[in-house]
PDB file of C-alpha atoms in Angstrom:
ATOM      1  CA  ASN A 103      59.732 120.426 145.770  1.00 86.00           C
ATOM      2  CA  LEU A 104      57.409 120.010 149.096  1.00 92.00           C
ATOM      3  CA  THR A 105      54.765 118.249 147.111  1.00 94.00           C
ATOM      4  CA  ALA A 106      57.246 115.616 146.249  1.00 94.00           C
ATOM      5  CA  GLU A 107      58.277 114.944 149.232  1.00 96.00           C
ATOM      6  CA  CYS A 108      55.109 114.342 150.776  1.00 97.00           C
ATOM      7  CA  LEU A 109      54.149 112.267 147.277  1.00 96.00           C
ATOM      8  CA  LEU A 110      57.249 109.776 148.268  1.00 97.00           C
ATOM      9  CA  ARG A 111      56.186 109.384 151.928  1.00 97.00           C
ATOM     10  CA  THR A 112      52.351 108.677 150.607  1.00 98.00           C
ATOM     11  CA  LEU A 113      53.895 106.074 148.783  1.00 97.00           C
ATOM     12  CA  GLY A 114      55.696 104.558 151.554  1.00 97.00           C
ATOM     13  CA  ALA A 115      52.695 104.770 153.897  1.00 98.00           C
ATOM     14  CA  GLU A 116      50.464 103.429 151.151  1.00 98.00           C
ATOM     15  CA  LYS A 117      52.262 100.583 149.942  1.00 97.00           C
ATOM     16  CA  LYS A 118      54.525  99.416 153.366  1.00 98.00           C
ATOM     17  CA  ASN A 119      52.185 100.777 155.804  1.00 98.00           C
ATOM     18  CA  ASP A 120      55.717 102.710 156.746  1.00 98.00           C
ATOM     19  CA  GLY A 121      55.124 106.859 156.047  1.00 97.00           C
ATOM     20  CA  SER A 122      59.314 106.952 155.890  1.00 97.00           C
ATOM     21  CA  THR A 123      61.587 108.598 153.197  1.00 96.00           C
ATOM     22  CA  GLN A 124      63.436 105.628 152.986  1.00 97.00           C
ATOM     23  CA  ALA A 125      59.660 103.328 152.542  1.00 98.00           C
ATOM     24  CA  GLY A 126      58.627 105.573 149.902  1.00 97.00           C
ATOM     25  CA  LEU A 127      61.935 105.139 148.359  1.00 97.00           C
ATOM     26  CA  ASP A 128      62.025 101.528 148.874  1.00 97.00           C
ATOM     27  CA  VAL A 129      58.364 102.113 146.537  1.00 97.00           C
ATOM     28  CA  VAL A 130      59.728 103.598 143.797  1.00 95.00           C
ATOM     29  CA  LEU A 131      62.623 101.710 143.415  1.00 94.00           C
ATOM     30  CA  GLU A 132      61.550  98.813 142.965  1.00 94.00           C
ATOM     31  CA  PHE A 133      58.413 100.210 140.263  1.00 92.00           C
ATOM     32  CA  LEU A 134      61.119 101.530 138.646  1.00 91.00           C
ATOM     33  CA  LYS A 135      62.934  97.985 138.417  1.00 92.00           C
ATOM     34  CA  THR A 136      59.688  97.010 136.385  1.00 91.00           C
ATOM     35  CA  ARG A 137      59.991  99.698 133.966  1.00 89.00           C
ATOM     36  CA  VAL A 138      63.540 100.235 133.197  1.00 88.00           C
ATOM     37  CA  GLY A 139      65.044  96.778 134.145  1.00 86.00           C
ATOM     38  CA  LYS A 140      68.469  96.985 135.241  1.00 85.00           C
ATOM     39  CA  VAL A 141      69.210 100.245 137.302  1.00 89.00           C
ATOM     40  CA  ASN A 142      72.785 100.537 138.538  1.00 90.00           C
ATOM     41  CA  GLY A 143      74.055 103.098 139.351  1.00 91.00           C
ATOM     42  CA  LEU A 144      69.997 104.443 140.024  1.00 92.00           C
ATOM     43  CA  LYS A 145      70.270 106.362 143.201  1.00 94.00           C
ATOM     44  CA  GLN A 146      67.307 108.382 144.973  1.00 94.00           C
ATOM     45  CA  VAL A 147      67.707 110.057 148.160  1.00 96.00           C
ATOM     46  CA  ASP A 148      65.157 112.470 148.072  1.00 95.00           C
ATOM     47  CA  GLY A 149      61.694 112.959 146.931  1.00 94.00           C
ATOM     48  CA  SER A 150      62.410 116.516 145.081  1.00 92.00           C
ATOM     49  CA  GLY A 151      65.414 115.975 143.005  1.00 89.00           C
ATOM     50  CA  LEU A 152      67.234 118.120 144.725  1.00 89.00           C
ATOM     51  CA  SER A 153      69.929 115.822 146.588  1.00 92.00           C
ATOM     52  CA  LYS A 154      73.313 116.192 144.897  1.00 88.00           C
ATOM     53  CA  TYR A 155      73.110 112.501 145.765  1.00 93.00           C
ATOM     54  CA  ASN A 156      70.364 111.578 143.451  1.00 93.00           C
ATOM     55  CA  LEU A 157      71.699 109.583 140.114  1.00 94.00           C
ATOM     56  CA  ILE A 158      69.762 108.656 137.173  1.00 94.00           C
ATOM     57  CA  ASN A 159      71.309 108.490 133.681  1.00 94.00           C
ATOM     58  CA  ALA A 160      69.274 109.932 130.507  1.00 96.00           C
ATOM     59  CA  SER A 161      69.052 106.321 129.416  1.00 95.00           C
ATOM     60  CA  GLN A 162      67.403 104.315 132.295  1.00 95.00           C
ATOM     61  CA  LEU A 163      65.411 107.786 132.627  1.00 95.00           C
ATOM     62  CA  ALA A 164      64.666 107.725 128.398  1.00 96.00           C
ATOM     63  CA  THR A 165      63.207 104.338 129.212  1.00 96.00           C
ATOM     64  CA  TYR A 166      61.171 104.686 131.827  1.00 95.00           C
ATOM     65  CA  LEU A 167      59.138 107.896 129.682  1.00 97.00           C
ATOM     66  CA  PHE A 168      59.193 105.211 126.742  1.00 97.00           C
ATOM     67  CA  SER A 169      58.030 102.321 128.993  1.00 95.00           C
ATOM     68  CA  ILE A 170      55.046 105.262 130.338  1.00 95.00           C
ATOM     69  CA  SER A 171      54.030 106.378 126.576  1.00 96.00           C
ATOM     70  CA  LYS A 172      52.588 103.082 126.345  1.00 95.00           C
ATOM     71  CA  GLU A 173      50.530 102.817 129.138  1.00 95.00           C
ATOM     72  CA  SER A 174      46.520 103.286 128.691  1.00 97.00           C
ATOM     73  CA  TRP A 175      46.875 106.463 131.121  1.00 97.00           C
ATOM     74  CA  SER A 176      49.927 108.264 129.194  1.00 96.00           C
ATOM     75  CA  LYS A 177      47.632 110.781 128.229  1.00 96.00           C
ATOM     76  CA  CYS A 178      46.941 112.353 131.402  1.00 97.00           C
ATOM     77  CA  PHE A 179      50.626 111.758 132.279  1.00 97.00           C
ATOM     78  CA  ILE A 180      51.605 113.692 129.256  1.00 97.00           C
ATOM     79  CA  ASN A 181      48.918 116.346 130.052  1.00 96.00           C
ATOM     80  CA  THR A 182      49.972 117.015 133.247  1.00 96.00           C
ATOM     81  CA  LEU A 183      53.251 118.260 131.761  1.00 98.00           C
ATOM     82  CA  PRO A 184      54.591 122.133 130.755  1.00 98.00           C
ATOM     83  CA  THR A 185      54.353 122.351 127.301  1.00 98.00           C
ATOM     84  CA  SER A 186      56.647 124.225 124.902  1.00 98.00           C
ATOM     85  CA  GLY A 187      56.417 127.920 124.371  1.00 96.00           C
ATOM     86  CA  THR A 188      52.873 128.003 126.105  1.00 96.00           C
ATOM     87  CA  ASN A 189      52.962 127.297 130.284  1.00 96.00           C
ATOM     88  CA  GLY A 190      54.484 126.692 132.862  1.00 94.00           C
ATOM     89  CA  THR A 191      58.094 125.821 133.177  1.00 94.00           C
ATOM     90  CA  LEU A 192      58.732 125.949 129.355  1.00 97.00           C
ATOM     91  CA  GLU A 193      56.711 129.086 128.626  1.00 96.00           C
ATOM     92  CA  ARG A 194      60.222 130.677 127.265  1.00 95.00           C
ATOM     93  CA  PHE A 195      61.906 126.849 125.770  1.00 97.00           C
ATOM     94  CA  CYS A 196      61.088 126.184 122.552  1.00 96.00           C
ATOM     95  CA  ASP A 197      59.332 128.814 121.669  1.00 95.00           C
ATOM     96  CA  GLY A 198      59.679 129.212 117.952  1.00 93.00           C
ATOM     97  CA  ALA A 199      57.323 128.212 114.901  1.00 92.00           C
ATOM     98  CA  ASN A 200      58.155 124.669 114.659  1.00 95.00           C
ATOM     99  CA  THR A 201      58.466 123.496 118.340  1.00 97.00           C
ATOM    100  CA  THR A 202      55.921 125.163 119.793  1.00 97.00           C
ATOM    101  CA  GLY A 203      53.746 122.967 121.711  1.00 97.00           C
ATOM    102  CA  ARG A 204      55.395 119.993 120.557  1.00 98.00           C
ATOM    103  CA  VAL A 205      57.974 119.115 123.360  1.00 98.00           C
ATOM    104  CA  PHE A 206      56.306 118.450 126.627  1.00 98.00           C
ATOM    105  CA  ALA A 207      58.636 118.034 129.490  1.00 98.00           C
ATOM    106  CA  LYS A 208      59.952 118.574 133.287  1.00 96.00           C
ATOM    107  CA  SER A 209      63.244 120.751 133.214  1.00 95.00           C
ATOM    108  CA  GLY A 210      65.483 120.745 135.914  1.00 92.00           C
ATOM    109  CA  SER A 211      68.428 123.029 136.951  1.00 92.00           C
ATOM    110  CA  MET A 212      70.835 123.992 139.785  1.00 90.00           C
ATOM    111  CA  GLU A 213      74.344 125.417 139.730  1.00 90.00           C
ATOM    112  CA  ARG A 214      76.161 124.028 136.889  1.00 92.00           C
ATOM    113  CA  ILE A 215      72.964 121.444 135.634  1.00 93.00           C
ATOM    114  CA  LYS A 216      70.268 121.785 133.235  1.00 95.00           C
ATOM    115  CA  CYS A 217      67.899 118.653 132.448  1.00 96.00           C
ATOM    116  CA  TYR A 218      65.073 118.519 130.038  1.00 98.00           C
ATOM    117  CA  ALA A 219      63.163 115.233 129.898  1.00 98.00           C
ATOM    118  CA  GLY A 220      60.103 114.338 128.720  1.00 98.00           C
ATOM    119  CA  TYR A 221      58.224 114.048 125.001  1.00 99.00           C
ATOM    120  CA  VAL A 222      58.809 115.613 121.669  1.00 98.00           C
ATOM    121  CA  LYS A 223      56.177 115.799 118.688  1.00 98.00           C
ATOM    122  CA  ASP A 224      57.549 115.161 115.862  1.00 97.00           C
ATOM    123  CA  LYS A 225      55.954 115.897 112.242  1.00 97.00           C
ATOM    124  CA  GLN A 226      53.824 113.304 111.714  1.00 97.00           C
ATOM    125  CA  GLY A 227      52.814 113.104 115.499  1.00 96.00           C
ATOM    126  CA  ASN A 228      54.894 110.307 116.752  1.00 96.00           C
ATOM    127  CA  LEU A 229      55.717 111.643 120.774  1.00 96.00           C
ATOM    128  CA  ASN A 230      59.099 110.729 121.453  1.00 97.00           C
ATOM    129  CA  PRO A 231      60.769 110.045 124.598  1.00 98.00           C
ATOM    130  CA  PHE A 232      64.040 111.777 125.571  1.00 98.00           C
ATOM    131  CA  ALA A 233      65.990 112.994 128.212  1.00 98.00           C
ATOM    132  CA  ILE A 234      68.828 115.214 128.364  1.00 98.00           C
ATOM    133  CA  LEU A 235      71.126 115.934 131.383  1.00 97.00           C
ATOM    134  CA  VAL A 236      73.912 118.572 131.375  1.00 97.00           C
ATOM    135  CA  ASN A 237      76.621 118.302 134.480  1.00 94.00           C
ATOM    136  CA  ASN A 238      78.908 120.096 135.380  1.00 93.00           C
ATOM    137  CA  HIS A 239      79.554 122.691 132.872  1.00 95.00           C
ATOM    138  CA  ASP A 240      80.781 125.927 133.342  1.00 94.00           C
ATOM    139  CA  VAL A 241      79.202 127.889 130.353  1.00 94.00           C
ATOM    140  CA  PRO A 242      75.446 130.093 130.961  1.00 93.00           C
ATOM    141  CA  ASN A 243      72.660 127.892 131.512  1.00 91.00           C
ATOM    142  CA  ARG A 244      70.967 129.825 128.645  1.00 93.00           C
ATOM    143  CA  GLU A 245      73.604 128.754 125.864  1.00 96.00           C
ATOM    144  CA  ILE A 246      73.179 125.137 127.377  1.00 96.00           C
ATOM    145  CA  VAL A 247      69.402 125.670 126.589  1.00 97.00           C
ATOM    146  CA  LYS A 248      69.960 126.998 122.893  1.00 97.00           C
ATOM    147  CA  LEU A 249      72.128 123.366 122.245  1.00 97.00           C
ATOM    148  CA  ILE A 250      68.910 121.771 123.598  1.00 98.00           C
ATOM    149  CA  GLU A 251      66.390 123.919 122.045  1.00 98.00           C
ATOM    150  CA  GLY A 252      68.226 123.088 118.866  1.00 97.00           C
ATOM    151  CA  LEU A 253      68.454 119.610 119.314  1.00 97.00           C
ATOM    152  CA  MET A 254      64.771 119.554 119.975  1.00 98.00           C
ATOM    153  CA  GLU A 255      64.351 121.480 116.327  1.00 97.00           C
ATOM    154  CA  LEU A 256      65.866 118.003 115.059  1.00 97.00           C
ATOM    155  CA  CYS A 257      63.605 116.040 116.988  1.00 97.00           C
ATOM    156  CA  VAL A 258      60.155 117.728 115.589  1.00 97.00           C
ATOM    157  CA  GLU A 259      61.595 117.404 111.298  1.00 93.00           C
TER     158      GLU A 259
END
């Protein structure tokens, strides 16, 4: 999270000669507009994503990930993401026979929040972007994770 905050300020310093959080946020918003188009309802107040005032919907996030998948550098980006059943925060996520090594994503969770966004590789080898944001739930996170793992199994098929 500290790294994300520092990167945000560095963006502001590099692109706007202003190393403030706000300058970094302005750079990110301008970039997102070129990728997502309409950013109605989107709000970012920090670099880490920990603020409850950050707002993005699943459609905006998936559209952004789709746009990245079309870039020449997309494989480099995807390779930075944790891989299901293999490493990082996804080491124990989707670790079944059909899904291990097929989900490349970031996860996020806070009290009553569980989110995953990234790519799932289907049996034909296609990388499909996805974003699942579960907010304000009142069941154990593990139950939410099991449901999302079931969705990933369907996406692999």
